[in-house]
Amino acid sequence: MRSLKVLILEDNPFQLMALHQMLNANGVFNVLTAETVETARQSLDSKGPVDIAICDLYLEQGDSLELIRELAERSLAQVLILLSNAEPDVLQGVANMARQQGLNVMACLPKPASAKLIGQVLTDCQERLRAGQPVTSWARVRHLLDLGEHEPLPPSADTSQASIVRSGRVWFQPIVNQAGELQRVEALARWQLDEQELLLPDAFLPVLEFAGMEEAFTWHVLEQALGLAGQVMGQTGHLLQVAVNIPGRMLEREHFPQVLQSLLQLHGVPAHGLTLELVDTSRLKTDSAHVTGLLRLRMMGCKLSIGDFGMGGTSLQSLLELPFTELKIPPAFASGMAGDDRKAAIVAGAMSMAAHLGIGVVITGVETAADYHAAGKLGVAWLQGCFIARPMEVEALKQWIMFQATPVHVPVHR
């Protein structure tokens, strides 16, 4: 295990000592300890950020919520582990809050924490952080783009484009209706770091954004997705609808709709075959260039989707004032809804609202037959998730479509 740096915030001195010993037993010796939030702040200010923060939720002098916020805002920790015997809904609420603020919440452990659980979580953290991963942002850019030590940063446009073409990958995940019939595929970004390691968006998109490469990468994904749709159209005469995530700032580019229109025409794909999904809707402003950009895209015929509806800063105001045609219900609400009445109620409420507004719904994170059936009982929606099909490369998708002459088979509950 590489040398992790860990902060422990625990106001019980005996449990604090026990946690410290557990970390030492797992080969972690760079440990900052604190019994109060103020002491934790002072330690972080003097000794710098940590890899992992282990925080007791309830303290004799208040709680650790303020520190958790600071950990996220000031990038003082990469991973958060919560310690508490709080009610599950409280603990889940704190974990969700921390994730929305940008922290990777690895575990919520009961008190007192056991040595076995701490060991397991540290191992998981180690795998996530990966040995030798650069820490500084520009170092991560250099690492991700495989640049030499003396190559200039930020990277030139040519260097950026070459890296995107070399390492950018686009996988696809089918979206079906409740009869299991294919309706659309979503383009999902990947980054081939080396022969063995394929990175998911959370691991590389922030780095590309920092390097000013996010928009160029989005165009790469659009090119691949529309290229696939054009191939299918040419070979079968049928339209394969595709969805692509775009950052909100691209809406501010005056020529974005025109360039996109040219790309659609190049591949012979009608605009109504493309859905543009915006996840960071909290950044959209209803009185700015964003509205103009969205309206131009809708006038072209493109569909617009609110991604991760109900998470982060997504608001009902977006549905009222912006021309969206669809909302996507995220896995945080959909996964496990068959056995969770609260999740089912949230999904049902979102579907009812969408029906009254006259917009579509995609339920993502459908991982089991039970959730598949539960969605069918709540209303009309399209479905996406690993129970239906996992994300796959383009050739695998073509095979999936070829053999998908019949709908997804779902066992019937007796």
Short mmCIF file of N, CA and C in Angstrom, two decimals, residues 201-354:
data_model
loop_
_atom_site.label_atom_id
_atom_site.label_comp_id
_atom_site.label_asym_id
_atom_site.label_seq_id
_atom_site.Cartn_x
_atom_site.Cartn_y
_atom_site.Cartn_z
N PRO A 201 -15.53 8.65 -17.03
CA PRO A 201 -15.53 10.12 -17.12
C PRO A 201 -15.10 10.85 -15.85
N ASP A 202 -15.51 10.38 -14.68
CA ASP A 202 -15.15 11.07 -13.45
C ASP A 202 -13.65 11.16 -13.25
N ALA A 203 -12.91 10.23 -13.86
CA ALA A 203 -11.47 10.18 -13.67
C ALA A 203 -10.71 11.07 -14.65
N PHE A 204 -11.34 11.46 -15.77
CA PHE A 204 -10.56 12.25 -16.74
C PHE A 204 -11.23 13.53 -17.22
N LEU A 205 -12.56 13.62 -17.18
CA LEU A 205 -13.20 14.84 -17.68
C LEU A 205 -12.80 16.09 -16.90
N PRO A 206 -12.69 16.03 -15.55
CA PRO A 206 -12.22 17.23 -14.84
C PRO A 206 -10.82 17.66 -15.28
N VAL A 207 -9.98 16.70 -15.64
CA VAL A 207 -8.63 17.03 -16.09
C VAL A 207 -8.68 17.70 -17.46
N LEU A 208 -9.51 17.16 -18.35
CA LEU A 208 -9.66 17.78 -19.67
C LEU A 208 -10.25 19.18 -19.55
N GLU A 209 -11.19 19.36 -18.64
CA GLU A 209 -11.79 20.68 -18.44
C GLU A 209 -10.73 21.67 -17.96
N PHE A 210 -9.89 21.24 -17.03
CA PHE A 210 -8.82 22.10 -16.52
C PHE A 210 -7.87 22.50 -17.64
N ALA A 211 -7.61 21.56 -18.55
CA ALA A 211 -6.66 21.81 -19.64
C ALA A 211 -7.29 22.53 -20.81
N GLY A 212 -8.59 22.86 -20.72
CA GLY A 212 -9.26 23.55 -21.81
C GLY A 212 -9.58 22.65 -22.99
N MET A 213 -9.70 21.34 -22.74
CA MET A 213 -9.91 20.37 -23.81
C MET A 213 -11.32 19.78 -23.82
N GLU A 214 -12.17 20.21 -22.91
CA GLU A 214 -13.48 19.58 -22.76
C GLU A 214 -14.33 19.71 -24.03
N GLU A 215 -14.34 20.90 -24.62
CA GLU A 215 -15.18 21.10 -25.80
C GLU A 215 -14.65 20.32 -27.00
N ALA A 216 -13.35 20.27 -27.18
CA ALA A 216 -12.78 19.49 -28.27
C ALA A 216 -13.12 18.01 -28.11
N PHE A 217 -13.08 17.54 -26.87
CA PHE A 217 -13.43 16.14 -26.63
C PHE A 217 -14.91 15.90 -26.91
N THR A 218 -15.77 16.86 -26.55
CA THR A 218 -17.20 16.71 -26.82
C THR A 218 -17.46 16.61 -28.32
N TRP A 219 -16.76 17.41 -29.11
CA TRP A 219 -16.91 17.31 -30.56
C TRP A 219 -16.47 15.94 -31.06
N HIS A 220 -15.44 15.39 -30.45
CA HIS A 220 -14.98 14.04 -30.81
C HIS A 220 -16.09 13.01 -30.54
N VAL A 221 -16.75 13.14 -29.39
CA VAL A 221 -17.84 12.21 -29.05
C VAL A 221 -19.01 12.39 -30.02
N LEU A 222 -19.36 13.64 -30.32
CA LEU A 222 -20.44 13.90 -31.28
C LEU A 222 -20.12 13.30 -32.65
N GLU A 223 -18.88 13.46 -33.08
CA GLU A 223 -18.46 12.91 -34.37
C GLU A 223 -18.63 11.39 -34.40
N GLN A 224 -18.20 10.72 -33.33
CA GLN A 224 -18.31 9.26 -33.27
C GLN A 224 -19.77 8.80 -33.21
N ALA A 225 -20.57 9.49 -32.41
CA ALA A 225 -21.98 9.10 -32.26
C ALA A 225 -22.76 9.31 -33.56
N LEU A 226 -22.58 10.47 -34.19
CA LEU A 226 -23.30 10.73 -35.43
C LEU A 226 -22.75 9.87 -36.57
N GLY A 227 -21.45 9.56 -36.50
CA GLY A 227 -20.88 8.65 -37.49
C GLY A 227 -21.54 7.28 -37.42
N LEU A 228 -21.76 6.78 -36.21
CA LEU A 228 -22.44 5.50 -36.04
C LEU A 228 -23.88 5.58 -36.56
N ALA A 229 -24.59 6.64 -36.19
CA ALA A 229 -25.97 6.79 -36.66
C ALA A 229 -26.04 6.84 -38.18
N GLY A 230 -25.07 7.54 -38.78
CA GLY A 230 -25.02 7.61 -40.24
C GLY A 230 -24.76 6.26 -40.88
N GLN A 231 -23.86 5.48 -40.28
CA GLN A 231 -23.58 4.13 -40.80
C GLN A 231 -24.82 3.26 -40.76
N VAL A 232 -25.50 3.27 -39.62
CA VAL A 232 -26.71 2.45 -39.48
C VAL A 232 -27.78 2.89 -40.47
N MET A 233 -27.93 4.21 -40.64
CA MET A 233 -28.90 4.74 -41.59
C MET A 233 -28.57 4.28 -43.01
N GLY A 234 -27.29 4.35 -43.38
CA GLY A 234 -26.89 3.95 -44.71
C GLY A 234 -27.05 2.47 -44.97
N GLN A 235 -26.79 1.65 -43.95
CA GLN A 235 -26.83 0.20 -44.12
C GLN A 235 -28.24 -0.38 -44.02
N THR A 236 -29.09 0.23 -43.19
CA THR A 236 -30.40 -0.36 -42.93
C THR A 236 -31.57 0.53 -43.35
N GLY A 237 -31.31 1.81 -43.55
CA GLY A 237 -32.39 2.73 -43.85
C GLY A 237 -33.17 3.17 -42.62
N HIS A 238 -32.76 2.69 -41.44
CA HIS A 238 -33.45 3.03 -40.20
C HIS A 238 -32.63 4.04 -39.40
N LEU A 239 -33.33 4.91 -38.72
CA LEU A 239 -32.67 5.91 -37.89
C LEU A 239 -32.34 5.33 -36.52
N LEU A 240 -31.07 5.35 -36.16
CA LEU A 240 -30.65 5.00 -34.81
C LEU A 240 -30.48 6.30 -34.04
N GLN A 241 -31.38 6.56 -33.11
CA GLN A 241 -31.28 7.78 -32.32
C GLN A 241 -30.10 7.69 -31.36
N VAL A 242 -29.39 8.80 -31.20
CA VAL A 242 -28.23 8.83 -30.31
C VAL A 242 -28.36 10.00 -29.34
N ALA A 243 -27.79 9.83 -28.16
CA ALA A 243 -27.75 10.89 -27.14
C ALA A 243 -26.31 11.16 -26.77
N VAL A 244 -25.98 12.43 -26.61
CA VAL A 244 -24.61 12.84 -26.28
C VAL A 244 -24.66 13.89 -25.18
N ASN A 245 -23.80 13.75 -24.18
CA ASN A 245 -23.69 14.76 -23.12
C ASN A 245 -22.87 15.94 -23.62
N ILE A 246 -23.35 17.15 -23.33
CA ILE A 246 -22.57 18.34 -23.69
C ILE A 246 -22.47 19.26 -22.48
N PRO A 247 -21.33 19.94 -22.32
CA PRO A 247 -21.22 20.92 -21.23
C PRO A 247 -22.02 22.17 -21.56
N GLY A 248 -22.60 22.78 -20.53
CA GLY A 248 -23.45 23.95 -20.74
C GLY A 248 -22.74 25.10 -21.41
N ARG A 249 -21.42 25.22 -21.21
CA ARG A 249 -20.71 26.37 -21.78
C ARG A 249 -20.70 26.33 -23.31
N MET A 250 -20.90 25.15 -23.90
CA MET A 250 -20.93 25.10 -25.36
C MET A 250 -22.13 25.85 -25.92
N LEU A 251 -23.17 26.01 -25.11
CA LEU A 251 -24.34 26.76 -25.56
C LEU A 251 -24.02 28.24 -25.74
N GLU A 252 -22.95 28.71 -25.10
CA GLU A 252 -22.56 30.11 -25.21
C GLU A 252 -21.82 30.39 -26.51
N ARG A 253 -21.42 29.35 -27.22
CA ARG A 253 -20.68 29.53 -28.47
C ARG A 253 -21.68 29.85 -29.59
N GLU A 254 -21.57 31.02 -30.15
CA GLU A 254 -22.55 31.50 -31.13
C GLU A 254 -22.69 30.56 -32.31
N HIS A 255 -21.59 29.93 -32.72
CA HIS A 255 -21.63 29.12 -33.93
C HIS A 255 -21.87 27.63 -33.64
N PHE A 256 -22.10 27.28 -32.37
CA PHE A 256 -22.31 25.86 -32.04
C PHE A 256 -23.45 25.23 -32.84
N PRO A 257 -24.64 25.85 -32.92
CA PRO A 257 -25.72 25.21 -33.69
C PRO A 257 -25.37 25.02 -35.17
N GLN A 258 -24.70 26.02 -35.77
CA GLN A 258 -24.37 25.91 -37.19
C GLN A 258 -23.36 24.79 -37.44
N VAL A 259 -22.34 24.70 -36.58
CA VAL A 259 -21.34 23.65 -36.75
C VAL A 259 -21.98 22.28 -36.53
N LEU A 260 -22.85 22.19 -35.53
CA LEU A 260 -23.54 20.92 -35.28
C LEU A 260 -24.43 20.55 -36.46
N GLN A 261 -25.12 21.53 -37.04
CA GLN A 261 -25.96 21.27 -38.22
C GLN A 261 -25.13 20.71 -39.36
N SER A 262 -23.95 21.27 -39.56
CA SER A 262 -23.06 20.78 -40.62
C SER A 262 -22.64 19.34 -40.36
N LEU A 263 -22.37 19.01 -39.10
CA LEU A 263 -21.97 17.65 -38.75
C LEU A 263 -23.12 16.67 -38.97
N LEU A 264 -24.33 17.08 -38.62
CA LEU A 264 -25.51 16.24 -38.88
C LEU A 264 -25.66 15.98 -40.37
N GLN A 265 -25.52 17.02 -41.18
CA GLN A 265 -25.67 16.87 -42.63
C GLN A 265 -24.56 16.00 -43.21
N LEU A 266 -23.35 16.15 -42.68
CA LEU A 266 -22.23 15.35 -43.16
C LEU A 266 -22.51 13.86 -43.03
N HIS A 267 -23.14 13.48 -41.92
CA HIS A 267 -23.40 12.05 -41.67
C HIS A 267 -24.81 11.62 -42.08
N GLY A 268 -25.58 12.54 -42.63
CA GLY A 268 -26.91 12.18 -43.10
C GLY A 268 -27.88 11.83 -42.00
N VAL A 269 -27.73 12.50 -40.85
CA VAL A 269 -28.59 12.21 -39.69
C VAL A 269 -29.53 13.40 -39.47
N PRO A 270 -30.83 13.17 -39.42
CA PRO A 270 -31.75 14.28 -39.14
C PRO A 270 -31.59 14.77 -37.71
N ALA A 271 -31.85 16.04 -37.49
CA ALA A 271 -31.63 16.63 -36.17
C ALA A 271 -32.46 15.96 -35.09
N HIS A 272 -33.66 15.47 -35.45
CA HIS A 272 -34.50 14.84 -34.42
C HIS A 272 -33.95 13.49 -33.98
N GLY A 273 -32.89 13.02 -34.64
CA GLY A 273 -32.25 11.78 -34.21
C GLY A 273 -31.17 11.99 -33.16
N LEU A 274 -30.94 13.25 -32.76
CA LEU A 274 -29.90 13.57 -31.78
C LEU A 274 -30.53 14.19 -30.54
N THR A 275 -30.22 13.62 -29.39
CA THR A 275 -30.60 14.20 -28.10
C THR A 275 -29.34 14.72 -27.42
N LEU A 276 -29.36 15.97 -27.03
CA LEU A 276 -28.25 16.58 -26.31
C LEU A 276 -28.61 16.63 -24.83
N GLU A 277 -27.78 16.00 -24.02
CA GLU A 277 -28.07 15.89 -22.59
C GLU A 277 -27.16 16.83 -21.81
N LEU A 278 -27.78 17.66 -20.98
CA LEU A 278 -27.02 18.58 -20.13
C LEU A 278 -27.13 18.13 -18.69
N VAL A 279 -25.96 17.83 -18.09
CA VAL A 279 -25.94 17.38 -16.71
C VAL A 279 -25.75 18.56 -15.76
N ASP A 280 -24.94 19.52 -16.17
CA ASP A 280 -24.62 20.66 -15.29
C ASP A 280 -25.63 21.78 -15.47
N THR A 281 -26.93 21.48 -15.34
CA THR A 281 -27.96 22.49 -15.57
C THR A 281 -27.95 23.59 -14.52
N SER A 282 -27.28 23.37 -13.39
CA SER A 282 -27.21 24.42 -12.38
C SER A 282 -26.46 25.64 -12.90
N ARG A 283 -25.64 25.45 -13.94
CA ARG A 283 -24.88 26.57 -14.50
C ARG A 283 -25.66 27.33 -15.56
N LEU A 284 -26.79 26.78 -15.99
CA LEU A 284 -27.57 27.45 -17.01
C LEU A 284 -28.29 28.66 -16.44
N LYS A 285 -28.36 29.70 -17.22
CA LYS A 285 -29.05 30.92 -16.79
C LYS A 285 -30.20 31.20 -17.74
N THR A 286 -31.36 31.48 -17.16
CA THR A 286 -32.55 31.65 -17.99
C THR A 286 -32.59 33.00 -18.69
N ASP A 287 -31.65 33.89 -18.40
CA ASP A 287 -31.66 35.21 -19.04
C ASP A 287 -30.35 35.46 -19.78
N SER A 288 -29.75 34.41 -20.28
CA SER A 288 -28.43 34.56 -20.89
C SER A 288 -28.39 33.90 -22.25
N ALA A 289 -27.16 33.79 -22.78
CA ALA A 289 -26.95 33.14 -24.07
C ALA A 289 -27.34 31.67 -24.04
N HIS A 290 -27.42 31.08 -22.84
CA HIS A 290 -27.81 29.67 -22.76
C HIS A 290 -29.19 29.45 -23.36
N VAL A 291 -30.12 30.35 -23.07
CA VAL A 291 -31.49 30.20 -23.59
C VAL A 291 -31.48 30.28 -25.10
N THR A 292 -30.75 31.24 -25.64
CA THR A 292 -30.66 31.39 -27.10
C THR A 292 -30.09 30.13 -27.72
N GLY A 293 -29.03 29.58 -27.11
CA GLY A 293 -28.43 28.36 -27.63
C GLY A 293 -29.40 27.19 -27.61
N LEU A 294 -30.11 27.03 -26.50
CA LEU A 294 -31.08 25.94 -26.39
C LEU A 294 -32.21 26.09 -27.41
N LEU A 295 -32.71 27.31 -27.57
CA LEU A 295 -33.80 27.54 -28.51
C LEU A 295 -33.36 27.25 -29.95
N ARG A 296 -32.15 27.64 -30.30
CA ARG A 296 -31.66 27.37 -31.65
C ARG A 296 -31.56 25.87 -31.91
N LEU A 297 -31.11 25.13 -30.90
CA LEU A 297 -31.01 23.68 -31.05
C LEU A 297 -32.39 23.05 -31.21
N ARG A 298 -33.36 23.54 -30.44
CA ARG A 298 -34.73 23.02 -30.56
C ARG A 298 -35.33 23.39 -31.91
N MET A 299 -35.04 24.60 -32.39
CA MET A 299 -35.56 25.02 -33.69
C MET A 299 -34.96 24.18 -34.81
N MET A 300 -33.73 23.71 -34.62
CA MET A 300 -33.11 22.80 -35.57
C MET A 300 -33.82 21.45 -35.59
N GLY A 301 -34.40 21.08 -34.44
CA GLY A 301 -35.06 19.78 -34.34
C GLY A 301 -34.41 18.85 -33.33
N CYS A 302 -33.28 19.27 -32.74
CA CYS A 302 -32.62 18.43 -31.73
C CYS A 302 -33.49 18.33 -30.48
N LYS A 303 -33.36 17.22 -29.78
CA LYS A 303 -34.04 17.05 -28.50
C LYS A 303 -33.08 17.43 -27.37
N LEU A 304 -33.63 17.88 -26.26
CA LEU A 304 -32.83 18.35 -25.14
C LEU A 304 -33.25 17.64 -23.87
N SER A 305 -32.28 17.12 -23.16
CA SER A 305 -32.56 16.32 -21.96
C SER A 305 -31.86 16.90 -20.74
N ILE A 306 -32.57 16.92 -19.61
CA ILE A 306 -31.95 17.27 -18.33
C ILE A 306 -31.40 15.99 -17.73
N GLY A 307 -30.08 15.89 -17.65
CA GLY A 307 -29.47 14.70 -17.06
C GLY A 307 -29.46 14.76 -15.55
N ASP A 308 -29.52 13.60 -14.91
CA ASP A 308 -29.47 13.50 -13.44
C ASP A 308 -30.48 14.42 -12.79
N PHE A 309 -31.74 14.35 -13.24
CA PHE A 309 -32.78 15.22 -12.69
C PHE A 309 -32.94 14.98 -11.20
N GLY A 310 -32.98 16.08 -10.45
CA GLY A 310 -33.15 15.99 -9.00
C GLY A 310 -31.86 15.96 -8.23
N MET A 311 -30.71 15.93 -8.95
CA MET A 311 -29.41 15.89 -8.29
C MET A 311 -28.73 17.25 -8.45
N GLY A 312 -27.78 17.52 -7.55
CA GLY A 312 -26.99 18.75 -7.67
C GLY A 312 -27.87 19.97 -7.71
N GLY A 313 -27.62 20.84 -8.72
CA GLY A 313 -28.35 22.10 -8.79
C GLY A 313 -29.51 22.08 -9.76
N THR A 314 -29.86 20.89 -10.29
CA THR A 314 -30.98 20.82 -11.21
C THR A 314 -32.24 21.32 -10.53
N SER A 315 -32.95 22.25 -11.17
CA SER A 315 -34.11 22.85 -10.52
C SER A 315 -35.35 22.73 -11.38
N LEU A 316 -36.51 22.85 -10.72
CA LEU A 316 -37.78 22.85 -11.44
C LEU A 316 -37.88 24.06 -12.35
N GLN A 317 -37.17 25.13 -11.99
CA GLN A 317 -37.19 26.34 -12.83
C GLN A 317 -36.67 26.04 -14.23
N SER A 318 -35.70 25.11 -14.33
CA SER A 318 -35.16 24.74 -15.63
C SER A 318 -36.25 24.17 -16.52
N LEU A 319 -37.14 23.35 -15.93
CA LEU A 319 -38.22 22.76 -16.71
C LEU A 319 -39.24 23.81 -17.14
N LEU A 320 -39.45 24.81 -16.30
CA LEU A 320 -40.44 25.84 -16.60
C LEU A 320 -39.96 26.81 -17.67
N GLU A 321 -38.68 27.17 -17.64
CA GLU A 321 -38.21 28.28 -18.45
C GLU A 321 -37.31 27.88 -19.61
N LEU A 322 -36.87 26.64 -19.66
CA LEU A 322 -35.98 26.20 -20.73
C LEU A 322 -36.66 25.11 -21.55
N PRO A 323 -36.37 25.04 -22.85
CA PRO A 323 -37.13 24.16 -23.76
C PRO A 323 -36.68 22.70 -23.76
N PHE A 324 -36.64 22.08 -22.59
CA PHE A 324 -36.24 20.67 -22.53
C PHE A 324 -37.39 19.78 -22.99
N THR A 325 -37.01 18.66 -23.59
CA THR A 325 -38.00 17.69 -24.08
C THR A 325 -38.02 16.42 -23.25
N GLU A 326 -37.11 16.32 -22.29
CA GLU A 326 -36.96 15.06 -21.56
C GLU A 326 -36.21 15.29 -20.26
N LEU A 327 -36.49 14.47 -19.26
CA LEU A 327 -35.67 14.44 -18.05
C LEU A 327 -35.21 13.01 -17.81
N LYS A 328 -34.01 12.90 -17.27
CA LYS A 328 -33.45 11.58 -16.94
C LYS A 328 -33.40 11.42 -15.43
N ILE A 329 -33.99 10.34 -14.95
CA ILE A 329 -33.98 10.05 -13.52
C ILE A 329 -32.72 9.24 -13.22
N PRO A 330 -31.85 9.73 -12.33
CA PRO A 330 -30.54 9.10 -12.13
C PRO A 330 -30.61 7.82 -11.30
N PRO A 331 -29.55 7.01 -11.35
CA PRO A 331 -29.51 5.76 -10.57
C PRO A 331 -29.70 5.96 -9.08
N ALA A 332 -29.32 7.13 -8.56
CA ALA A 332 -29.47 7.37 -7.12
C ALA A 332 -30.91 7.17 -6.68
N PHE A 333 -31.88 7.43 -7.57
CA PHE A 333 -33.29 7.25 -7.25
C PHE A 333 -33.84 5.94 -7.81
N ALA A 334 -33.34 5.53 -8.98
CA ALA A 334 -33.95 4.39 -9.67
C ALA A 334 -33.42 3.04 -9.22
N SER A 335 -32.12 2.96 -8.95
CA SER A 335 -31.53 1.67 -8.58
C SER A 335 -32.05 1.22 -7.22
N GLY A 336 -32.69 0.07 -7.19
CA GLY A 336 -33.23 -0.46 -5.94
C GLY A 336 -34.62 0.05 -5.60
N MET A 337 -35.27 0.75 -6.54
CA MET A 337 -36.58 1.33 -6.21
C MET A 337 -37.64 0.27 -5.97
N ALA A 338 -37.43 -0.95 -6.50
CA ALA A 338 -38.42 -2.01 -6.28
C ALA A 338 -38.55 -2.36 -4.80
N GLY A 339 -37.48 -2.17 -4.05
CA GLY A 339 -37.51 -2.50 -2.63
C GLY A 339 -37.44 -1.30 -1.72
N ASP A 340 -37.59 -0.11 -2.27
CA ASP A 340 -37.48 1.11 -1.47
C ASP A 340 -38.65 2.03 -1.83
N ASP A 341 -39.61 2.12 -0.93
CA ASP A 341 -40.81 2.91 -1.21
C ASP A 341 -40.50 4.39 -1.43
N ARG A 342 -39.47 4.90 -0.74
CA ARG A 342 -39.13 6.32 -0.90
C ARG A 342 -38.60 6.60 -2.31
N LYS A 343 -37.72 5.72 -2.79
CA LYS A 343 -37.20 5.89 -4.14
C LYS A 343 -38.33 5.77 -5.16
N ALA A 344 -39.19 4.77 -4.97
CA ALA A 344 -40.30 4.58 -5.90
C ALA A 344 -41.21 5.80 -5.94
N ALA A 345 -41.42 6.42 -4.78
CA ALA A 345 -42.28 7.60 -4.71
C ALA A 345 -41.65 8.77 -5.47
N ILE A 346 -40.34 8.93 -5.34
CA ILE A 346 -39.65 10.01 -6.05
C ILE A 346 -39.72 9.80 -7.56
N VAL A 347 -39.46 8.55 -8.00
CA VAL A 347 -39.53 8.24 -9.43
C VAL A 347 -40.94 8.46 -9.96
N ALA A 348 -41.94 7.98 -9.22
CA ALA A 348 -43.33 8.15 -9.65
C ALA A 348 -43.70 9.62 -9.73
N GLY A 349 -43.25 10.41 -8.77
CA GLY A 349 -43.54 11.84 -8.78
C GLY A 349 -42.93 12.54 -9.98
N ALA A 350 -41.67 12.19 -10.29
CA ALA A 350 -41.00 12.80 -11.45
C ALA A 350 -41.70 12.41 -12.75
N MET A 351 -42.12 11.15 -12.84
CA MET A 351 -42.80 10.68 -14.05
C MET A 351 -44.16 11.36 -14.22
N SER A 352 -44.88 11.53 -13.12
CA SER A 352 -46.18 12.20 -13.18
C SER A 352 -46.01 13.65 -13.62
N MET A 353 -45.03 14.32 -13.06
CA MET A 353 -44.77 15.71 -13.42
C MET A 353 -44.42 15.82 -14.90
N ALA A 354 -43.54 14.92 -15.38
CA ALA A 354 -43.14 14.94 -16.78
C ALA A 354 -44.33 14.71 -17.70
#
